[in-house]
Coordinates of C-alpha atoms in Angstrom, one line a residue:
M21 CA -24.6 78.9 78.4
N22 CA -25.9 81.7 77.2
I23 CA -25.3 85.1 79.2
R24 CA -29.0 84.9 80.9
E25 CA -28.5 81.2 82.4
A26 CA -24.7 82.1 83.5
K27 CA -26.6 85.3 85.5
D28 CA -28.8 82.9 87.3
Q29 CA -25.8 80.6 88.2
I30 CA -24.3 84.0 90.0
K31 CA -26.9 85.0 91.0
Q32 CA -27.7 82.2 92.9
S33 CA -23.9 81.5 94.1
V34 CA -23.9 85.5 96.0
S35 CA -26.8 84.5 97.4
I36 CA -25.7 81.7 99.0
Y37 CA -22.7 82.8 100.2
L38 CA -24.3 85.5 101.9
A39 CA -26.8 83.3 103.9
K40 CA -26.6 83.7 107.9
D41 CA -27.1 80.9 110.2
D42 CA -29.4 81.5 112.6
F43 CA -26.6 83.1 115.0
G44 CA -25.5 85.8 112.6
N45 CA -22.6 84.1 110.8
Y46 CA -22.0 83.3 107.1
K47 CA -23.0 79.8 106.6
I48 CA -19.8 79.7 104.6
P49 CA -16.8 80.8 105.4
I50 CA -15.3 83.5 103.3
E51 CA -12.0 80.9 103.3
K52 CA -14.7 78.6 101.8
Q53 CA -16.5 80.9 99.2
R54 CA -14.6 80.2 95.4
P55 CA -14.2 83.3 93.7
V56 CA -16.8 82.8 90.5
F57 CA -14.8 82.9 87.4
L58 CA -16.5 84.4 84.5
I59 CA -15.3 82.8 81.0
G60 CA -16.7 85.1 77.6
A61 CA -16.1 86.2 74.8
P62 CA -15.7 90.5 74.7
G63 CA -18.8 92.7 74.6
I64 CA -21.3 90.1 75.5
G65 CA -22.6 91.5 78.9
K66 CA -20.2 90.3 81.9
T67 CA -20.1 93.7 83.6
A68 CA -24.0 94.3 82.9
I69 CA -24.8 91.0 84.6
M70 CA -23.1 92.0 87.4
E71 CA -24.6 95.1 88.3
Q72 CA -27.9 93.1 87.4
I73 CA -27.2 91.4 90.7
A74 CA -26.2 93.7 93.0
K75 CA -29.3 95.7 92.4
E76 CA -31.9 92.5 92.6
L77 CA -29.9 91.2 95.5
D78 CA -29.6 95.4 96.8
I79 CA -26.1 94.8 97.6
A80 CA -23.4 96.6 96.7
L81 CA -20.9 96.7 94.0
V82 CA -16.9 97.1 93.2
S83 CA -15.9 97.0 89.5
Y84 CA -12.7 97.3 88.2
S85 CA -10.5 95.9 85.1
M86 CA -7.5 94.5 86.3
T87 CA -5.8 95.2 83.2
H88 CA -5.8 98.5 84.0
H89 CA -3.7 97.9 87.4
T90 CA -0.2 98.0 88.5
R91 CA 1.5 95.8 91.4
Q92 CA 1.8 98.8 93.8
S93 CA -2.2 99.5 93.0
A94 CA -3.4 96.3 93.5
L95 CA -1.1 95.5 96.3
G96 CA -0.6 98.7 98.3
L97 CA 3.0 100.8 98.9
P98 CA 5.7 99.1 101.0
F99 CA 6.6 101.3 104.1
I100 CA 8.6 100.8 107.0
V101 CA 8.0 100.3 110.4
Q102 CA 9.9 99.9 113.4
K103 CA 9.1 96.7 115.2
K104 CA 10.7 94.8 118.3
Y105 CA 11.4 91.4 118.6
E106 CA 12.7 89.7 122.0
G107 CA 14.5 92.7 122.9
E108 CA 15.8 93.3 119.6
E109 CA 14.2 96.7 117.2
Y110 CA 13.9 95.7 113.5
N111 CA 13.0 98.0 110.3
V112 CA 10.3 95.6 108.7
S113 CA 8.4 96.8 105.4
E114 CA 4.3 96.6 105.7
Y115 CA 2.1 97.5 102.9
T116 CA -0.2 100.4 102.3
M117 CA -4.2 99.3 101.7
S118 CA -4.9 97.7 98.3
E119 CA -6.7 100.7 96.4
I120 CA -9.0 97.8 95.3
I121 CA -9.9 97.0 98.9
A122 CA -9.6 100.7 100.2
S123 CA -12.5 101.2 97.8
V124 CA -14.6 98.2 99.1
Y125 CA -14.5 100.0 102.8
E126 CA -15.2 103.7 100.8
V127 CA -18.5 102.0 99.4
M128 CA -19.8 100.2 102.7
Q129 CA -19.2 104.2 103.9
K130 CA -20.6 105.3 101.6
S131 CA -24.0 103.7 101.0
G132 CA -24.5 102.0 104.3
K133 CA -24.3 98.4 102.8
K134 CA -22.3 96.1 104.4
E135 CA -22.5 93.5 101.8
G136 CA -21.6 93.3 97.9
I137 CA -19.6 92.0 95.2
L138 CA -16.1 92.4 94.2
F139 CA -15.6 92.1 90.6
L140 CA -12.8 92.5 88.7
D141 CA -12.8 92.3 85.4
E142 CA -10.3 90.6 83.1
I143 CA -8.9 88.5 85.6
N144 CA -6.3 86.0 83.2
C145 CA -4.8 89.2 81.7
V146 CA -3.0 90.8 84.2
S147 CA 0.7 91.8 84.2
E148 CA 3.5 89.6 84.5
T149 CA 4.3 91.4 87.8
L150 CA 0.8 91.3 89.0
A151 CA 0.0 87.8 88.2
P152 CA 1.5 85.7 91.3
S153 CA -0.5 88.0 93.6
M154 CA -4.3 87.9 91.5
L155 CA -3.3 84.0 92.5
Q156 CA -3.5 84.5 95.9
F157 CA -5.7 86.6 95.8
L158 CA -8.6 84.4 94.3
Q159 CA -7.3 81.3 96.4
Y160 CA -7.1 83.4 99.9
K161 CA -9.2 86.7 99.2
T162 CA -6.2 88.9 100.1
F163 CA -4.6 92.0 98.5
G164 CA -1.1 92.5 100.6
N165 CA -1.7 92.3 104.0
H166 CA -5.8 93.5 103.8
R167 CA -8.4 91.1 103.2
V168 CA -12.0 91.6 102.1
P169 CA -14.5 92.3 104.4
E170 CA -16.7 90.0 105.1
G171 CA -20.0 90.3 103.4
W172 CA -17.9 90.7 99.9
V173 CA -18.4 87.8 97.3
I174 CA -15.4 87.2 94.9
C175 CA -17.0 87.2 91.2
T176 CA -14.6 87.7 88.2
A177 CA -14.6 87.6 84.2
G178 CA -11.4 87.0 81.8
N179 CA -11.8 86.5 78.3
P180 CA -10.6 83.0 76.2
P181 CA -7.2 83.0 74.8
E182 CA -8.5 83.7 71.5
Y183 CA -10.0 86.4 71.9
N184 CA -7.1 88.3 73.6
R185 CA -3.2 87.1 73.5
S186 CA -2.4 89.2 77.0
V187 CA -4.2 86.0 78.6
H188 CA -2.9 83.7 81.0
E189 CA -3.4 80.4 81.8
F190 CA -4.4 79.3 85.5
D191 CA -3.0 76.2 86.8
V192 CA -5.0 73.5 87.9
V193 CA -4.6 74.1 91.2
T194 CA -5.6 77.8 91.2
M195 CA -9.0 76.7 88.6
D196 CA -10.0 74.0 91.2
R197 CA -10.7 76.7 93.8
L198 CA -12.8 78.6 91.7
K199 CA -16.2 78.4 90.4
V200 CA -15.8 78.3 86.2
M201 CA -18.5 79.2 83.9
E202 CA -18.7 79.9 80.4
A203 CA -20.6 82.0 78.7
E204 CA -21.5 82.5 75.1
A205 CA -23.4 85.2 72.9
D206 CA -27.4 84.6 72.6
F207 CA -29.1 86.9 70.7
E208 CA -32.8 85.9 72.4
T209 CA -30.9 86.7 75.4
W210 CA -29.6 89.5 74.7
K211 CA -33.0 91.0 72.6
I212 CA -34.3 90.8 76.5
Y213 CA -31.7 93.3 78.0
A214 CA -32.1 95.3 75.2
D215 CA -35.6 95.5 75.5
S216 CA -35.2 96.7 78.8
R217 CA -32.3 99.4 78.0
N218 CA -34.6 100.7 74.9
L219 CA -32.3 100.2 72.3
H220 CA -32.5 101.8 69.1
K221 CA -35.4 100.2 67.0
A222 CA -33.8 100.2 63.8
I223 CA -30.9 97.8 65.2
M224 CA -33.7 95.1 66.8
S225 CA -35.6 95.3 64.1
Y226 CA -32.5 95.0 62.0
L227 CA -31.4 92.1 64.4
D228 CA -34.7 90.5 64.0
I229 CA -34.0 90.0 60.3
K230 CA -30.3 89.2 60.3
Q231 CA -29.2 87.3 63.8
D232 CA -26.4 86.2 62.4
D233 CA -24.7 89.5 62.7
F234 CA -25.2 90.1 66.3
Y235 CA -22.1 88.7 67.2
H236 CA -18.8 87.3 65.8
I237 CA -15.2 87.7 65.9
E238 CA -12.6 87.1 62.8
N239 CA -9.4 86.9 61.9
T240 CA -9.3 87.5 58.2
V241 CA -6.4 88.5 55.6
D242 CA -7.1 92.4 56.6
G243 CA -6.8 92.1 59.7
K244 CA -9.3 90.9 62.9
V245 CA -13.4 92.3 62.6
Y246 CA -16.4 92.5 64.9
V247 CA -19.5 93.1 66.2
T248 CA -20.4 92.4 70.0
A249 CA -22.9 93.3 72.0
R250 CA -21.3 95.6 73.5
G251 CA -20.8 97.6 69.6
W252 CA -25.0 97.6 69.5
E253 CA -25.6 99.1 72.6
D254 CA -23.1 102.5 72.1
L255 CA -24.3 101.8 68.9
S256 CA -27.8 103.1 70.1
E257 CA -26.7 105.6 72.3
A258 CA -24.9 107.3 69.2
I259 CA -27.8 107.1 66.7
Y260 CA -30.4 108.3 69.6
L261 CA -28.0 111.5 70.0
Y262 CA -27.2 111.6 66.4
E263 CA -30.7 112.0 65.8
E264 CA -31.6 114.7 68.8
Q265 CA -28.7 116.7 67.3
G266 CA -30.1 116.8 63.7
F267 CA -26.6 114.9 62.4
K268 CA -26.8 112.2 59.7
V269 CA -26.3 108.8 60.5
D270 CA -24.3 107.0 58.2
E271 CA -21.9 103.8 57.7
A272 CA -18.7 106.6 58.9
L273 CA -20.4 106.8 62.4
I274 CA -21.7 103.0 62.0
G275 CA -18.6 101.5 61.2
Q276 CA -17.1 103.1 64.3
Y277 CA -19.2 100.5 66.2
L278 CA -19.4 97.5 64.4
R279 CA -15.9 96.7 62.8
D280 CA -17.1 94.9 60.2
R281 CA -17.5 96.3 56.7
R282 CA -20.5 94.2 55.5
V283 CA -22.5 94.5 58.5
A284 CA -22.0 98.0 59.0
G285 CA -22.5 98.5 55.4
E286 CA -25.4 96.5 55.5
F287 CA -27.2 98.2 58.8
A288 CA -26.5 101.6 57.2
T289 CA -28.7 100.7 53.7
F290 CA -30.9 99.2 56.5
Y291 CA -30.9 102.4 58.8
E292 CA -32.1 104.1 55.7
L293 CA -34.4 102.5 54.5
Y294 CA -35.7 102.7 58.2
E295 CA -35.7 106.4 58.1
K296 CA -37.5 106.6 55.0
Y297 CA -40.6 104.2 56.1
K298 CA -41.0 106.4 58.8
S299 CA -41.9 109.3 56.4
D300 CA -43.7 107.2 53.8
Y301 CA -45.8 105.7 56.1
G302 CA -46.2 108.5 58.6
I303 CA -46.1 106.3 62.1
R304 CA -47.6 109.9 64.1
D305 CA -50.3 110.2 61.3
I306 CA -51.0 105.7 62.4
L307 CA -50.9 106.4 66.0
E308 CA -53.2 109.4 65.5
N309 CA -55.9 107.2 63.6
K310 CA -55.5 109.3 60.8
A311 CA -54.0 106.2 58.3
S312 CA -55.2 107.1 55.0
D313 CA -56.7 103.6 52.6
E314 CA -53.8 103.8 50.5
I315 CA -51.0 103.3 53.6
V316 CA -52.7 100.5 54.6
G317 CA -53.1 98.7 51.2
R318 CA -49.0 99.7 50.8
A319 CA -49.0 97.7 54.1
K320 CA -50.9 94.7 52.9
E321 CA -48.5 94.4 49.8
A322 CA -45.4 94.6 51.1
A323 CA -42.1 92.4 51.2
F324 CA -41.8 90.9 54.6
D325 CA -38.8 92.7 55.9
E326 CA -40.6 95.9 55.2
R327 CA -43.4 94.6 57.5
T328 CA -41.4 93.7 60.5
T329 CA -39.8 97.2 59.9
V330 CA -43.3 99.2 60.1
M331 CA -44.2 97.0 63.0
G332 CA -40.5 98.1 64.7
L333 CA -41.5 101.9 63.8
L334 CA -44.7 101.3 65.8
I335 CA -43.4 100.8 68.6
E336 CA -40.4 102.7 68.4
A337 CA -43.3 105.7 68.9
L338 CA -45.0 104.1 71.3
R339 CA -42.4 103.0 74.0
P340 CA -41.0 106.4 75.6
G341 CA -44.2 107.7 75.7
M342 CA -45.0 104.2 78.2
R343 CA -42.0 104.4 80.0
A344 CA -42.2 108.0 80.9
N345 CA -45.8 107.8 81.7
I346 CA -44.6 104.9 84.0
E347 CA -41.5 106.8 85.7
K348 CA -43.6 110.2 86.6
M349 CA -46.3 107.6 88.3
N350 CA -43.9 105.6 90.1
A351 CA -42.6 109.0 91.1
L352 CA -45.9 110.4 92.2
R353 CA -46.9 107.1 94.2
S354 CA -43.1 107.2 95.9
L355 CA -43.9 110.8 96.6
F356 CA -47.6 110.0 98.1
E357 CA -46.3 107.6 100.6
K358 CA -44.1 110.5 102.2
L359 CA -46.6 113.3 101.8
K360 CA -48.9 111.4 103.6
E361 CA -47.0 111.3 106.9
M362 CA -46.7 115.1 106.5
N363 CA -48.2 116.9 109.7
P364 CA -51.1 119.5 107.5
E365 CA -51.0 122.2 110.9
G366 CA -46.8 122.3 110.6
D367 CA -44.2 123.9 108.5
V368 CA -45.3 122.6 105.0
A369 CA -42.7 124.2 102.9
S370 CA -39.8 123.1 105.6
D371 CA -40.9 119.3 105.2
L372 CA -40.9 119.4 101.7
A373 CA -37.1 121.0 102.0
G374 CA -36.2 118.2 104.3
I375 CA -38.3 115.4 101.9
L376 CA -36.3 116.7 98.9
E377 CA -32.8 116.6 101.2
N378 CA -33.6 112.9 102.2
E379 CA -33.9 111.9 98.8
E380 CA -31.0 113.4 97.5
I381 CA -29.1 111.1 100.3
E382 CA -30.7 108.0 99.4
L383 CA -29.7 109.1 96.2
L384 CA -26.5 109.5 96.6
K385 CA -26.1 106.3 98.3
E386 CA -27.2 104.3 95.4
Q387 CA -25.0 106.0 93.5
S388 CA -22.1 105.1 95.8
A389 CA -22.9 101.2 95.8
N390 CA -23.4 101.2 92.4
G391 CA -26.9 100.4 92.2
L392 CA -28.8 103.2 91.0
S393 CA -30.8 102.2 87.2
Y394 CA -31.3 105.1 84.5
S395 CA -35.1 104.9 85.0
R396 CA -34.6 105.0 89.0
K397 CA -32.6 108.6 88.3
R398 CA -34.9 109.9 86.0
E399 CA -38.1 108.7 88.6
N400 CA -35.5 110.9 91.3
R401 CA -35.5 113.6 89.6
I402 CA -39.0 114.1 88.1
K403 CA -39.7 113.7 92.0
E404 CA -37.1 116.4 92.8
C405 CA -38.6 118.8 90.5
L406 CA -42.0 118.2 91.9
L407 CA -40.8 119.3 95.3
E408 CA -39.2 122.1 94.4
E409 CA -41.4 123.8 92.4
N410 CA -43.9 122.6 95.4
I411 CA -41.8 124.7 98.0
Q412 CA -41.2 127.2 95.3
S413 CA -45.2 127.9 95.2
I414 CA -45.4 127.8 98.8
K415 CA -43.5 130.7 99.6
L416 CA -44.2 132.5 96.3
K417 CA -47.9 132.5 97.9
G418 CA -46.6 133.2 100.9
V419 CA -49.3 130.7 103.1
T420 CA -48.5 128.3 106.1
G421 CA -49.7 125.7 107.9
R422 CA -53.5 124.4 106.4
E423 CA -53.5 126.6 103.7
A424 CA -50.1 125.7 102.4
F425 CA -50.9 122.1 102.5
D426 CA -54.1 122.8 100.8
V427 CA -52.0 124.5 97.7
L428 CA -49.9 121.1 98.1
K429 CA -53.0 118.8 97.8
E430 CA -54.2 120.9 95.0
S431 CA -50.9 120.8 93.0
F432 CA -50.2 116.7 93.6
N433 CA -53.7 115.7 92.7
G434 CA -53.5 118.1 89.7
E435 CA -50.3 116.4 88.8
I436 CA -51.8 112.7 89.3
A437 CA -55.0 114.1 87.2
R438 CA -52.7 114.9 84.4
T439 CA -50.3 111.7 84.5
K440 CA -53.7 110.1 84.2
A441 CA -54.7 112.0 81.2
E442 CA -51.3 111.2 79.4
A443 CA -51.8 107.4 80.0
E444 CA -55.4 107.8 78.6
G445 CA -53.5 109.6 75.4
I446 CA -51.4 106.7 74.8
L447 CA -53.8 103.7 75.4
K448 CA -55.7 105.4 72.6
E449 CA -52.7 106.1 70.3
L450 CA -52.4 102.0 71.2
N451 CA -55.7 100.8 70.4
N452 CA -54.9 102.7 66.9
A453 CA -52.1 101.2 66.5
F454 CA -54.0 97.9 66.8
D455 CA -56.3 99.2 64.1
F456 CA -54.0 99.8 61.7
V457 CA -52.2 96.3 62.2
E458 CA -55.8 94.8 61.7
R459 CA -56.5 96.6 58.9
A460 CA -53.5 95.7 56.8
F461 CA -52.7 92.6 58.4
G462 CA -55.6 91.0 60.3
D463 CA -54.3 88.6 63.2
D464 CA -51.1 87.0 61.0
N465 CA -47.2 87.7 62.2
E466 CA -47.3 91.2 62.2
M467 CA -49.9 91.4 65.3
L468 CA -47.7 88.3 67.1
L469 CA -44.7 90.7 66.5
L470 CA -46.7 93.7 67.9
I471 CA -47.5 91.5 70.6
T472 CA -44.5 90.0 71.4
E473 CA -42.7 93.2 71.7
L474 CA -45.2 94.9 74.4
T475 CA -45.1 91.4 76.3
V476 CA -41.2 91.6 76.2
N477 CA -40.5 95.5 76.8
K478 CA -41.1 96.0 81.1
A479 CA -42.2 99.3 80.7
A480 CA -45.0 98.6 77.7
A481 CA -45.7 95.5 80.1
K482 CA -46.1 97.4 83.3
F483 CA -48.1 100.4 81.2
I484 CA -50.4 97.6 79.5
S485 CA -51.0 95.7 83.1
E486 CA -51.9 99.2 85.1
N487 CA -53.9 100.6 82.5
G488 CA -55.4 97.5 80.4
C489 CA -55.7 97.3 77.2
E490 CA -58.7 94.9 76.3
K491 CA -57.5 94.2 72.5
Y492 CA -53.7 93.4 74.2
F493 CA -55.4 90.9 76.3
Q494 CA -57.7 89.5 73.7
Y495 CA -54.8 89.2 70.9
N496 CA -52.5 87.6 73.4
K497 CA -54.5 84.7 74.0
K498 CA -56.2 84.2 70.6
L499 CA -52.6 84.0 69.2
M500 CA -51.0 81.2 71.8
L501 CA -48.0 83.7 72.3
N502 CA -45.2 81.5 73.2
E503 CA -46.0 78.7 70.3
R504 CA -46.4 81.1 67.3
S505 CA -43.3 83.6 68.7
R506 CA -41.0 80.7 68.3
N507 CA -42.6 79.7 64.9
L508 CA -42.1 83.1 64.0
R509 CA -38.4 83.4 65.3
E510 CA -37.9 80.5 62.3
E511 CA -39.6 81.8 59.6
I512 CA -37.6 85.3 60.1
R513 CA -34.5 82.9 59.7
E514 CA -35.7 81.2 57.3
F515 CA -36.5 83.9 55.1
N516 CA -32.8 85.6 55.8
R517 CA -31.6 82.5 55.2
I518 CA -33.5 82.3 51.8
Q519 CA -32.3 86.2 50.9
E520 CA -28.5 85.4 51.4
E521 CA -28.6 82.5 49.1
T522 CA -30.2 84.8 46.6
N523 CA -28.3 86.8 46.4
G524 CA -25.0 85.4 47.5
E525 CA -22.7 85.9 50.6
T526 CA -24.2 89.5 51.2
A527 CA -28.0 90.0 51.4
T528 CA -30.2 92.4 50.1
I529 CA -32.4 94.3 52.8

């Protein structure tokens, strides 16, 4: 199964384990809950799906990599206590609470969430001294003398033996107490995740053309070479920051994340072309409806890979504004619900300070439960800034009661008006992008690429659903998105195959 199918299976398992009867008891008692054991190659997103499941089910998450644990940290430290048996006193060894179990209780206390996932990664790579205790844990849900609390589902993950020499194979008795799932790397599935995480469009454009370079691990005469989904994601973050700082993105940087010289070299070449097209085509001019006939003509005559790159550049330019606008509007809506409950005649500055304090408390709870997304952090920061600015403004003006509330109301309405004006500007740019694609390509595959990218990206899809875009809906219906997009993916793969056959083992991009 691919990682998305694995996520669905695990989410369903967690859901049934947390199901309760009419008396509030778990329908499947903890001793009968088989821990999930997800087997998959390194870097395909095993940890990421656990985070997503916890957020979607609104439960907590405690995550540990078991390769970092000793027997003492996992089971607790021994200490001596005196006990009396049949009139005789004895010194007896007991154990402090396991660091792992203690972390579960700490998260419960800080987040207020009594249910969650205890995720133990690399479970089949523990040290020799810890291995017997791990087998006991998987069967009986205890570390030392302490049991995982009710309401916490145990999910584990590990690598197949071919990827890790430290793997210990579980016996049949242990495996028969686990829910075993095997996941494989799959680009189409990962692409949905990558779009939601706003991975750099140069990476996504390259992988659309060269899907075979998405993931592989090989043993060669020069040693092990590998490219993983995790590597592409971490490289994306590095490229964004290098661009922000004005540093050069070159093969030396790329090779630190993609440990395959061929792939690193080809992507470095592609990135140079990507940056060149960004300058040559004047992407900002296109979005401002200033594209010259010469640029439109060049696009018409461009090779297939150059056309797909230009489409990627357009999406890259549109995406940040859409995401920021959606986050700002979400923050304003959230604040609006709280402002409606305020007393217009009361101490407005104090009430706003109370809202700010509660926001900070809720944020800490979500952080404690490991359920805080990047977008949620940004939205919360927007709310904090708006609250702080209004508190300061009211205090500087020295107004109270109704006057203070009117100042707040005017400020809030102004923010809404500015956010709507920003949305109108972004929508105008989006329409200009459609106009350019119409002029250069009509309703051919390039239009389909634009529609597809806008559909699969969550921020873009939400922006369009809230603000509308007549041409998006027109072409979405006209192009019969699902069927055409499948055909286009086949065409891209065929194009890439021909390139490789023409140029030998290394294709020219």
